Structures are given as C-alpha cells and as structure tokens.
Amino acid sequence: MGMRRYLHPLTQQPPEGNETMKTYKIAVIPGDGTGPEVTQEAIKVLKVASDKFGFKLDLHEYDFGGERFLRTGEVLPDSAIDEMRQYDSMLLGAIGHPDVKPGILEKGILLRLRFELEQYINLRPIKLYRPQDCPLKDKTPEHIDFIVVRENNEGLYLGLGGNAFKGKPNEVATQELVNTRQGVERCLRYAFDLTRKRNKTKTLTLCAKTNVLTFAHDLWWRAFNEVGDQDYTDVKREYAHVDATCMWMVKNPEWFDVIVTCNMFGDIITDLGAMIQGGMGIAAGGNINPNGVSMFEPIGGSAPKYTGMGVINPLAAIFSGQMMLDVLGETAAAQAIESAAQKVLVNDIKSLNAGKMGYTTSQVGDLVAAALAG
Ligand code: IPM
Ligand code: MN
C-alpha cells in the first residue's frame, strides 16, 4: 500500500497532527457505453470519502475498450498488465461495444486482466436495501443479504478446447471444464475466511453439480470437505446443486449466508442475484487478488443504448467503489459510503431502473456525495 508523505500544497508542510497521509494509486478504466458516466459518479463519491476519512486517491485513467480497439486495432497493450501491477487497485466501468464481435473485448480485456493479475475471486454481494426493489413476493431486506464467492480464474472460462471441421455438418467443438486443486482450494479458503469474518449464520454453501460433473466438481466437493474439516470446523457447510441453488435463491434466499461456486455457475447465479436485489443498477462486484491488485466493477455491462443519456443508475458503480475501499482496508470509509447510498435509496430514488430513478445519473452521484459529506 502506498504510504506517501503528504505535504500541504501551499506551505509544503505536513498537515498538523497527521504526518503522512495514505495515498492509493488507482487505475481507472471507464470503458465502453455507460461505463464512463457511472465511473465518474463513483469517483465523485470516492473523493468525498477520501477527504472525510483522510486518505488520498491518485487516479490514472486508461482508455481500454471498444472505441480504442476500433480506432487502433489494439485490444490491450502487452505493457498494460505489468503497468497494472503497480497500482493499489483498479476501478472498471464496463467493457462491451455493439460494433465489436462478442468475445474480443471480453476475452481480450476483462478476462485477460482477471487471469493475468490472478484475481482469482469474483466477489458479488447480493443485498436488498428496499422491499419495493425485490420482484419476489413477501421478501424484504431481512431475507436477502448474502454474498457469492465466484472462482474467477479457471473452469469453463479458461477457454481450453478447439474445433475440427468448422462450418461442416460434422463439426466438432469442445470447451473444457478445467479445475485445479490449487485453484479450487485457494478460492474455498477465501470463502471460508469470509464466512467466518461476516459472522452471520456462519454457513458456507458449495454450489456445484456433483451428480453430473463427477470429476471436476468431485474435486470441489472433496476439497470443500477436507479444507473445512482441517481448518474451519466453526463454519457450517451446506451443499446445493446449481439448479437447486437457483430455486432456493428465489424461494428461500434467507437460507444463504455465503455461497462459493465455480466460474460459470457464479456468472449465472449472480445475474439472478442481481435481479432479486433490485437489478443491474445496484449490483457490484470485485475481482480480487488477495495478494495483489484487485479490480472493481458494476456488473451490469456497458448498456450501449443508454450511453450519454444520463439515465443509468450509478449506484452499482458507487457500491463497487465501496468494495474497493473495503478491500484496501479503508473499512470506515467503505461503511460510510454504504450508509450514504442506503440513505439516498430509502429517501430519494424512485426506482433503481434506468430512466425511472427520478434523477439523472449525476444527480444520484450528487445525492450520495452530499449524504456522505453529511
Ligand atoms: C460478468 C460478465 C463477464 C463474465 C463477461 C462480460 C465476460 O458477464 O462479469 O459476469 O462472464 O464473467
Ligand atoms: Mn455475468
């Protein structure tokens, strides 16, 4: 973490009673579509938090995304990975452009950063703040407050595989489900630690498909129980097949505290999770390397049709900023952002959906910033 000596810009003296101020060097990738407009609001709020809680943010913007690719033909410069390693954290808006073939930017930017920076955890809180945002009958904020730990570096996403006879009637295509004991175990350990730290019902649910994926997910199952027996006997273990997980998330979301799952299933169940917490306008995620640089993003995508209209909800981006501060260790500031956003949610915003908030994107940012400044 960058500890830099902070001097007053005019006097060149350290501020009284505060010899050094922590400075976090952050890479900002606003990205495509509505990414830039929501990222701007997250930064607005983060700046208020940094003033209030006495740390500094040193922001460096990068133009990775569809526009740059269409202009230059370059998806991600090779130097980018090593450059990112020098940051304390990364903030991402959205990647995805309607004029670029699906897969190019996603694989070339988002997945490459996740893989090469070993952000092996994708953390996605599912938390309902207001009853009216939940499409489930009779479910209120007390029923929906869990977190999904998605393995983020392997599984189907590794992209091993290939094809033969492409375009012919006898075409063969494979894409392999790859899991390593090491990759699975480090993800499980993170999930166990998190369950312990949350200290809620202290229940960790493994979501997998052991009845069909009898090799890959048997590895998850054995590792889950071995690690649990060895080091986490205080954490209660549950198991649910992925199809049943979807069912319970709708019928009894209150059963969940922490869910740990593979990359592909995590992708799917967290979109379902986003819907029960009020939609993409509020769903945030963190791609976490517990020993390196992590990257935080609203999970909603670039929503190209809303670009530049000022109608998209910036709360997901603001919550991803909150997660970033939490992981950086600025827990009080993170908590204050959550409370401020919660206040604005409860008092001001009509709906979480784009165009229906009763405010523009930047007005929502202003409201949260003002509530935080208090
Ligand atoms: C997500 C997204 C990505 C994923 C896509 C854009 C590659 O859906 O972050 O959930 O599948 O991981
Ligand atoms: Mn997804």
CSV table of C-alpha atoms and ligand atoms in Angstrom, one decimal:
chain,number,residue,atom,x,y,z
A,1,MET,CA,0.0,0.0,0.0
A,2,GLY,CA,1.5,3.4,-1.0
A,3,MET,CA,2.5,5.4,2.1
A,4,ARG,CA,3.5,8.7,0.8
A,5,ARG,CA,4.5,11.8,2.7
A,6,TYR,CA,1.7,14.3,2.3
A,7,LEU,CA,2.6,18.0,2.2
A,8,HIS,CA,0.3,20.9,2.1
A,9,PRO,CA,0.3,22.3,-1.4
A,10,LEU,CA,0.9,25.9,-0.2
A,11,THR,CA,3.0,25.6,2.9
A,12,GLN,CA,4.8,22.4,1.9
A,13,GLN,CA,4.4,21.4,5.5
A,14,PRO,CA,2.8,18.2,6.7
A,15,PRO,CA,-0.8,18.8,7.9
A,16,GLU,CA,-0.9,19.2,11.7
A,17,GLY,CA,-1.2,16.0,13.7
A,18,ASN,CA,-1.1,14.0,10.5
A,19,GLU,CA,2.4,13.5,9.4
A,20,THR,CA,1.7,11.2,6.5
A,21,MET,CA,-1.4,10.6,4.5
A,22,LYS,CA,-2.0,7.3,2.9
A,23,THR,CA,-2.2,7.5,-0.9
A,24,TYR,CA,-3.8,4.9,-3.0
A,25,LYS,CA,-2.8,4.7,-6.6
A,26,ILE,CA,-5.8,3.7,-8.6
A,27,ALA,CA,-6.1,2.7,-12.3
A,28,VAL,CA,-9.4,3.8,-13.7
A,29,ILE,CA,-10.8,2.1,-16.9
A,30,PRO,CA,-14.1,3.8,-17.6
A,31,GLY,CA,-14.5,1.6,-20.7
A,32,ASP,CA,-17.5,1.4,-23.1
A,33,GLY,CA,-21.0,2.6,-23.3
A,34,THR,CA,-22.3,3.9,-20.0
A,35,GLY,CA,-19.2,2.9,-18.2
A,36,PRO,CA,-17.6,6.3,-18.2
A,37,GLU,CA,-20.7,8.1,-16.8
A,38,VAL,CA,-21.2,5.7,-13.9
A,39,THR,CA,-17.5,5.6,-13.1
A,40,GLN,CA,-17.5,9.4,-12.9
A,41,GLU,CA,-20.1,9.2,-10.1
A,42,ALA,CA,-18.2,6.5,-8.3
A,43,ILE,CA,-15.1,8.8,-8.3
A,44,LYS,CA,-17.2,11.7,-7.2
A,45,VAL,CA,-18.2,9.7,-4.1
A,46,LEU,CA,-14.8,8.3,-3.5
A,47,LYS,CA,-13.3,11.8,-3.5
A,48,VAL,CA,-15.7,12.9,-0.8
A,49,ALA,CA,-14.8,9.7,1.2
A,50,SER,CA,-11.1,10.4,0.9
A,51,ASP,CA,-11.4,14.0,2.1
A,52,LYS,CA,-13.6,12.9,5.0
A,53,PHE,CA,-11.5,9.9,6.1
A,54,GLY,CA,-8.1,11.3,5.5
A,55,PHE,CA,-6.5,9.4,2.6
A,56,LYS,CA,-5.6,10.4,-0.9
A,57,LEU,CA,-6.5,8.9,-4.2
A,58,ASP,CA,-4.1,9.1,-7.1
A,59,LEU,CA,-6.2,8.3,-10.1
A,60,HIS,CA,-4.8,7.3,-13.5
A,61,GLU,CA,-7.2,6.8,-16.4
A,62,TYR,CA,-6.8,4.3,-19.2
A,63,ASP,CA,-8.9,4.2,-22.4
A,64,PHE,CA,-9.1,0.4,-22.9
A,65,GLY,CA,-12.3,-0.6,-24.5
A,66,GLY,CA,-14.2,-0.8,-27.8
A,67,GLU,CA,-13.5,2.7,-29.0
A,68,ARG,CA,-9.8,2.3,-28.7
A,69,PHE,CA,-9.9,-1.1,-30.4
A,70,LEU,CA,-11.9,0.3,-33.3
A,71,ARG,CA,-9.5,3.2,-33.6
A,72,THR,CA,-6.2,1.4,-33.2
A,73,GLY,CA,-6.9,-2.3,-33.6
A,74,GLU,CA,-5.3,-2.9,-30.3
A,75,VAL,CA,-7.3,-4.7,-27.6
A,76,LEU,CA,-5.0,-4.4,-24.6
A,77,PRO,CA,-1.3,-3.4,-25.0
A,78,ASP,CA,1.0,-6.0,-23.6
A,79,SER,CA,2.6,-3.4,-21.3
A,80,ALA,CA,-0.8,-2.9,-19.6
A,81,ILE,CA,-0.6,-6.0,-17.4
A,82,ASP,CA,2.7,-5.1,-15.8
A,83,GLU,CA,1.6,-1.5,-15.5
A,84,MET,CA,-1.5,-2.5,-13.6
A,85,ARG,CA,0.6,-4.4,-11.1
A,86,GLN,CA,2.0,-1.1,-9.9
A,87,TYR,CA,-1.4,0.1,-8.7
A,88,ASP,CA,-3.1,-0.4,-5.3
A,89,SER,CA,-6.4,-1.1,-7.0
A,90,MET,CA,-8.4,-0.8,-10.2
A,91,LEU,CA,-11.8,0.6,-11.0
A,92,LEU,CA,-13.6,-0.5,-14.1
A,93,GLY,CA,-16.7,0.9,-15.8
A,94,ALA,CA,-17.8,-1.6,-18.4
A,95,ILE,CA,-16.4,-3.5,-21.3
A,96,GLY,CA,-18.5,-4.3,-24.4
A,97,HIS,CA,-19.2,-2.5,-27.7
A,98,PRO,CA,-22.0,-3.1,-30.1
A,99,ASP,CA,-19.7,-2.8,-33.2
A,100,VAL,CA,-17.2,-5.3,-31.9
A,101,LYS,CA,-17.8,-9.0,-32.3
A,102,PRO,CA,-18.7,-10.7,-29.0
A,103,GLY,CA,-15.7,-12.2,-27.2
A,104,ILE,CA,-13.0,-10.0,-28.5
A,105,LEU,CA,-13.1,-7.3,-25.8
A,106,GLU,CA,-14.5,-9.6,-23.1
A,107,LYS,CA,-11.7,-12.1,-23.5
A,108,GLY,CA,-9.0,-9.6,-24.6
A,109,ILE,CA,-9.5,-7.1,-21.8
A,110,LEU,CA,-11.8,-8.2,-18.9
A,111,LEU,CA,-10.8,-11.9,-18.7
A,112,ARG,CA,-7.2,-11.3,-19.6
A,113,LEU,CA,-6.9,-8.8,-16.7
A,114,ARG,CA,-8.7,-11.2,-14.3
A,115,PHE,CA,-6.4,-14.1,-15.3
A,116,GLU,CA,-3.1,-12.4,-15.6
A,117,LEU,CA,-3.5,-10.4,-12.5
A,118,GLU,CA,-4.6,-13.6,-10.7
A,119,GLN,CA,-7.8,-12.0,-9.5
A,120,TYR,CA,-9.0,-15.4,-8.5
A,121,ILE,CA,-12.0,-14.3,-6.6
A,122,ASN,CA,-15.1,-12.7,-8.0
A,123,LEU,CA,-17.0,-11.3,-5.0
A,124,ARG,CA,-20.6,-10.4,-5.5
A,125,PRO,CA,-22.8,-9.2,-2.6
A,126,ILE,CA,-26.5,-9.8,-3.0
A,127,LYS,CA,-28.2,-7.4,-0.7
A,128,LEU,CA,-31.7,-5.9,-0.9
A,129,TYR,CA,-31.9,-2.4,0.5
A,130,ARG,CA,-35.6,-1.7,-0.1
A,131,PRO,CA,-38.6,-4.1,-0.2
A,132,GLN,CA,-40.0,-2.4,-3.3
A,133,ASP,CA,-37.0,-3.3,-5.4
A,134,CYS,CA,-37.5,-7.1,-5.0
A,135,PRO,CA,-39.5,-9.0,-7.6
A,136,LEU,CA,-40.1,-11.8,-5.1
A,137,LYS,CA,-43.3,-11.9,-3.2
A,138,ASP,CA,-43.0,-11.3,0.6
A,139,LYS,CA,-39.2,-11.0,0.5
A,140,THR,CA,-37.8,-8.0,2.4
A,141,PRO,CA,-34.3,-6.8,3.2
A,142,GLU,CA,-34.0,-9.2,6.1
A,143,HIS,CA,-34.4,-12.1,3.7
A,144,ILE,CA,-31.8,-11.1,1.1
A,145,ASP,CA,-28.3,-10.5,2.4
A,146,PHE,CA,-25.8,-13.0,1.2
A,147,ILE,CA,-22.6,-13.0,-0.9
A,148,VAL,CA,-21.4,-15.1,-3.7
A,149,VAL,CA,-17.7,-16.1,-4.0
A,150,ARG,CA,-17.2,-17.0,-7.6
A,151,GLU,CA,-13.9,-18.7,-8.7
A,152,ASN,CA,-12.6,-16.3,-11.3
A,153,ASN,CA,-9.5,-17.8,-12.9
A,154,GLU,CA,-10.4,-21.3,-14.2
A,155,GLY,CA,-13.3,-23.6,-15.0
A,156,LEU,CA,-15.0,-23.2,-18.4
A,157,TYR,CA,-13.7,-19.6,-18.7
A,158,LEU,CA,-10.1,-20.8,-19.2
A,159,GLY,CA,-11.1,-21.4,-22.8
A,160,LEU,CA,-9.2,-24.6,-23.4
A,161,GLY,CA,-10.6,-26.5,-26.3
A,162,GLY,CA,-10.9,-26.3,-30.0
A,163,ASN,CA,-12.8,-27.4,-33.1
A,164,ALA,CA,-12.5,-29.5,-36.2
A,165,PHE,CA,-14.4,-29.5,-39.5
A,166,LYS,CA,-15.6,-25.9,-38.7
A,167,GLY,CA,-18.6,-25.0,-40.7
A,168,LYS,CA,-19.2,-28.6,-41.9
A,169,PRO,CA,-22.1,-30.8,-40.8
A,170,ASN,CA,-19.7,-32.9,-38.9
A,171,GLU,CA,-18.2,-30.0,-37.0
A,172,VAL,CA,-16.8,-30.8,-33.5
A,173,ALA,CA,-16.3,-28.2,-30.9
A,174,THR,CA,-15.0,-28.7,-27.3
A,175,GLN,CA,-14.5,-26.3,-24.4
A,176,GLU,CA,-13.0,-27.9,-21.4
A,177,LEU,CA,-14.0,-27.6,-17.8
A,178,VAL,CA,-10.7,-27.2,-16.1
A,179,ASN,CA,-10.2,-27.1,-12.4
A,180,THR,CA,-7.0,-27.4,-10.4
A,181,ARG,CA,-6.8,-28.5,-6.8
A,182,GLN,CA,-4.7,-25.4,-6.0
A,183,GLY,CA,-7.1,-23.0,-7.8
A,184,VAL,CA,-10.2,-24.5,-6.1
A,185,GLU,CA,-8.6,-24.7,-2.7
A,186,ARG,CA,-7.5,-21.0,-2.6
A,187,CYS,CA,-11.0,-20.0,-3.6
A,188,LEU,CA,-12.6,-22.2,-0.9
A,189,ARG,CA,-10.2,-20.9,1.7
A,190,TYR,CA,-11.1,-17.3,0.8
A,191,ALA,CA,-14.8,-18.2,1.1
A,192,PHE,CA,-14.4,-19.9,4.5
A,193,ASP,CA,-12.4,-16.9,5.8
A,194,LEU,CA,-15.1,-14.6,4.6
A,195,THR,CA,-17.9,-16.6,6.1
A,196,ARG,CA,-16.0,-16.5,9.4
A,197,LYS,CA,-15.4,-12.8,9.1
A,198,ARG,CA,-19.1,-12.0,8.3
A,199,ASN,CA,-20.0,-13.9,11.4
A,200,LYS,CA,-23.7,-14.1,10.4
A,201,THR,CA,-25.1,-17.6,10.4
A,202,LYS,CA,-21.5,-18.8,9.6
A,203,THR,CA,-22.8,-21.0,6.8
A,204,LEU,CA,-20.9,-21.7,3.6
A,205,THR,CA,-22.8,-23.3,0.8
A,206,LEU,CA,-21.0,-25.0,-2.0
A,207,CYS,CA,-22.9,-24.6,-5.3
A,208,ALA,CA,-21.8,-27.2,-7.8
A,209,LYS,CA,-23.1,-30.1,-9.9
A,210,THR,CA,-21.5,-33.2,-8.3
A,211,ASN,CA,-24.2,-35.5,-9.7
A,212,VAL,CA,-23.1,-34.8,-13.3
A,213,LEU,CA,-19.6,-33.3,-13.3
A,214,THR,CA,-18.3,-36.3,-11.5
A,215,PHE,CA,-14.6,-35.4,-12.0
A,216,ALA,CA,-14.4,-31.6,-11.9
A,217,HIS,CA,-16.9,-31.0,-9.2
A,218,ASP,CA,-15.9,-34.0,-7.2
A,219,LEU,CA,-12.7,-32.2,-6.8
A,220,TRP,CA,-14.6,-29.2,-5.5
A,221,TRP,CA,-16.6,-31.4,-3.1
A,222,ARG,CA,-13.5,-33.2,-1.7
A,223,ALA,CA,-11.5,-30.0,-1.3
A,224,PHE,CA,-14.5,-28.3,0.4
A,225,ASN,CA,-14.8,-31.0,3.0
A,226,GLU,CA,-11.1,-31.5,3.5
A,227,VAL,CA,-10.4,-27.8,4.0
A,228,GLY,CA,-13.5,-27.4,6.1
A,229,ASP,CA,-12.5,-30.4,8.4
A,230,GLN,CA,-8.9,-29.2,8.6
A,231,ASP,CA,-9.2,-25.5,9.3
A,232,TYR,CA,-12.8,-24.3,9.6
A,233,THR,CA,-14.8,-26.6,11.9
A,234,ASP,CA,-16.5,-23.5,13.2
A,235,VAL,CA,-18.1,-22.9,9.8
A,236,LYS,CA,-21.2,-24.8,8.9
A,237,ARG,CA,-21.1,-26.5,5.5
A,238,GLU,CA,-24.0,-26.8,3.1
A,239,TYR,CA,-24.2,-28.1,-0.4
A,240,ALA,CA,-26.7,-27.3,-3.2
A,241,HIS,CA,-26.6,-28.3,-6.8
A,242,VAL,CA,-26.7,-25.3,-9.1
A,243,ASP,CA,-30.2,-25.9,-10.3
A,244,ALA,CA,-31.4,-26.2,-6.8
A,245,THR,CA,-29.4,-23.1,-5.8
A,246,CYS,CA,-31.4,-21.1,-8.4
A,247,MET,CA,-34.6,-22.5,-6.9
A,248,TRP,CA,-33.7,-21.6,-3.4
A,249,MET,CA,-32.5,-18.1,-4.3
A,250,VAL,CA,-36.0,-17.4,-5.5
A,251,LYS,CA,-37.9,-19.4,-2.9
A,252,ASN,CA,-35.8,-19.0,0.3
A,253,PRO,CA,-32.9,-16.6,-0.3
A,254,GLU,CA,-32.7,-16.1,3.5
A,255,TRP,CA,-31.1,-19.6,3.7
A,256,PHE,CA,-27.9,-18.2,2.3
A,257,ASP,CA,-25.0,-16.5,4.0
A,258,VAL,CA,-22.0,-17.2,1.7
A,259,ILE,CA,-22.2,-19.2,-1.5
A,260,VAL,CA,-19.0,-20.5,-3.1
A,261,THR,CA,-19.0,-21.7,-6.7
A,262,CYS,CA,-17.2,-22.2,-9.9
A,263,ASN,CA,-16.7,-19.5,-12.5
A,264,MET,CA,-19.5,-20.4,-14.9
A,265,PHE,CA,-22.2,-21.1,-12.3
A,266,GLY,CA,-21.1,-18.0,-10.4
A,267,ASP,CA,-21.6,-15.9,-13.6
A,268,ILE,CA,-25.2,-17.3,-13.9
A,269,ILE,CA,-26.4,-17.2,-10.3
A,270,THR,CA,-25.1,-13.7,-9.7
A,271,ASP,CA,-27.3,-12.3,-12.5
A,272,LEU,CA,-30.2,-14.0,-10.8
A,273,GLY,CA,-28.9,-12.5,-7.5
A,274,ALA,CA,-28.7,-9.0,-9.1
A,275,MET,CA,-32.4,-9.3,-10.0
A,276,ILE,CA,-33.5,-10.2,-6.5
A,277,GLN,CA,-31.6,-7.3,-5.0
A,278,GLY,CA,-33.2,-4.8,-7.4
A,279,GLY,CA,-31.5,-5.2,-10.7
A,280,MET,CA,-28.3,-4.4,-12.5
A,281,GLY,CA,-28.5,-0.8,-11.4
A,282,ILE,CA,-27.3,-1.8,-8.0
A,283,ALA,CA,-25.2,-4.9,-8.4
A,284,ALA,CA,-21.4,-4.5,-7.8
A,285,GLY,CA,-18.5,-6.9,-7.9
A,286,GLY,CA,-14.9,-7.2,-7.1
A,287,ASN,CA,-12.3,-9.2,-9.0
A,288,ILE,CA,-9.9,-9.9,-6.1
A,289,ASN,CA,-6.4,-11.0,-5.8
A,290,PRO,CA,-5.9,-11.1,-2.1
A,291,ASN,CA,-2.1,-10.8,-2.5
A,292,GLY,CA,-2.1,-8.3,-5.4
A,293,VAL,CA,-4.1,-5.8,-7.3
A,294,SER,CA,-7.8,-6.1,-7.5
A,295,MET,CA,-10.4,-4.7,-9.9
A,296,PHE,CA,-13.9,-3.5,-9.0
A,297,GLU,CA,-16.8,-3.1,-11.4
A,298,PRO,CA,-20.5,-2.7,-11.6
A,299,ILE,CA,-21.6,-6.0,-13.1
A,300,GLY,CA,-24.3,-4.6,-15.4
A,301,GLY,CA,-22.3,-4.2,-18.6
A,302,SER,CA,-22.0,-1.2,-21.0
A,303,ALA,CA,-25.7,-0.7,-21.7
A,304,PRO,CA,-24.9,1.0,-25.1
A,305,LYS,CA,-28.4,2.1,-25.8
A,306,TYR,CA,-28.4,4.4,-22.8
A,307,THR,CA,-25.0,5.9,-23.5
A,308,GLY,CA,-24.7,9.6,-22.7
A,309,MET,CA,-28.4,10.0,-21.7
A,310,GLY,CA,-27.7,10.4,-18.0
A,311,VAL,CA,-30.4,7.9,-17.1
A,312,ILE,CA,-28.3,4.9,-15.9
A,313,ASN,CA,-28.1,4.2,-12.2
A,314,PRO,CA,-24.6,4.8,-10.9
A,315,LEU,CA,-25.3,3.0,-7.6
A,316,ALA,CA,-23.7,-0.2,-8.8
A,317,ALA,CA,-20.5,1.7,-9.6
A,318,ILE,CA,-20.7,3.6,-6.3
A,319,PHE,CA,-21.0,0.3,-4.5
A,320,SER,CA,-18.0,-1.1,-6.4
A,321,GLY,CA,-16.1,1.9,-5.1
A,322,GLN,CA,-17.2,1.0,-1.6
A,323,MET,CA,-16.0,-2.6,-2.1
A,324,MET,CA,-12.6,-1.2,-3.3
A,325,LEU,CA,-12.2,0.8,-0.2
A,326,ASP,CA,-13.1,-2.1,2.0
A,327,VAL,CA,-10.5,-4.3,0.3
A,328,LEU,CA,-7.9,-1.6,0.6
A,329,GLY,CA,-8.6,-1.5,4.3
A,330,GLU,CA,-10.5,1.7,4.5
A,331,THR,CA,-13.4,0.0,6.2
A,332,ALA,CA,-14.8,3.0,7.9
A,333,ALA,CA,-15.0,5.0,4.7
A,334,ALA,CA,-16.5,2.0,2.9
A,335,GLN,CA,-19.2,1.6,5.5
A,336,ALA,CA,-19.9,5.4,5.3
A,337,ILE,CA,-20.4,5.1,1.5
A,338,GLU,CA,-22.8,2.2,2.1
A,339,SER,CA,-24.8,4.2,4.7
A,340,ALA,CA,-24.9,7.3,2.5
A,341,ALA,CA,-26.1,5.2,-0.5
A,342,GLN,CA,-28.6,3.5,1.6
A,343,LYS,CA,-30.0,6.8,2.9
A,344,VAL,CA,-30.4,8.1,-0.7
A,345,LEU,CA,-32.0,4.8,-1.7
A,346,VAL,CA,-34.5,4.9,1.1
A,347,ASN,CA,-35.3,8.7,0.9
A,348,ASP,CA,-34.9,9.7,-2.7
A,349,ILE,CA,-34.6,7.3,-5.5
A,350,LYS,CA,-37.9,6.3,-7.1
A,351,SER,CA,-36.8,3.2,-8.9
A,352,LEU,CA,-33.4,1.5,-9.5
A,353,ASN,CA,-34.0,1.1,-13.2
A,354,ALA,CA,-32.5,3.2,-15.9
A,355,GLY,CA,-34.6,6.3,-16.7
A,356,LYS,CA,-37.0,5.7,-13.7
A,357,MET,CA,-34.9,7.0,-10.9
A,358,GLY,CA,-36.5,10.4,-10.7
A,359,TYR,CA,-33.0,11.8,-11.0
A,360,THR,CA,-30.2,11.8,-13.6
A,361,THR,CA,-27.1,9.7,-13.2
A,362,SER,CA,-25.0,12.7,-11.9
A,363,GLN,CA,-27.8,13.8,-9.6
A,364,VAL,CA,-27.8,10.4,-7.9
A,365,GLY,CA,-24.0,10.8,-7.5
A,366,ASP,CA,-24.5,14.2,-6.0
A,367,LEU,CA,-27.1,12.9,-3.6
A,368,VAL,CA,-24.8,10.2,-2.3
A,369,ALA,CA,-21.8,12.6,-2.2
A,370,ALA,CA,-23.9,15.0,-0.1
A,371,ALA,CA,-25.2,12.3,2.2
A,372,LEU,CA,-21.6,11.2,2.7
A,373,ALA,CA,-20.3,14.7,3.3
A,374,GLY,CA,-23.1,14.9,5.9
B,1,IPM,C1,-19.5,-10.8,-15.7
B,1,IPM,C2,-19.7,-10.8,-17.2
B,1,IPM,C3,-18.4,-11.4,-17.9
B,1,IPM,C4,-18.3,-12.8,-17.4
B,1,IPM,C5,-18.4,-11.3,-19.4
B,1,IPM,C6,-18.6,-9.9,-19.9
B,1,IPM,C7,-17.2,-11.9,-20.0
B,1,IPM,O1,-20.8,-11.4,-17.6
B,1,IPM,O2,-18.6,-10.1,-15.2
B,1,IPM,O3,-20.3,-11.5,-15.1
B,1,IPM,O4,-19.0,-13.7,-18.0
B,1,IPM,O5,-17.6,-13.0,-16.4
B,2,MN,MN,-22.0,-12.2,-16.0
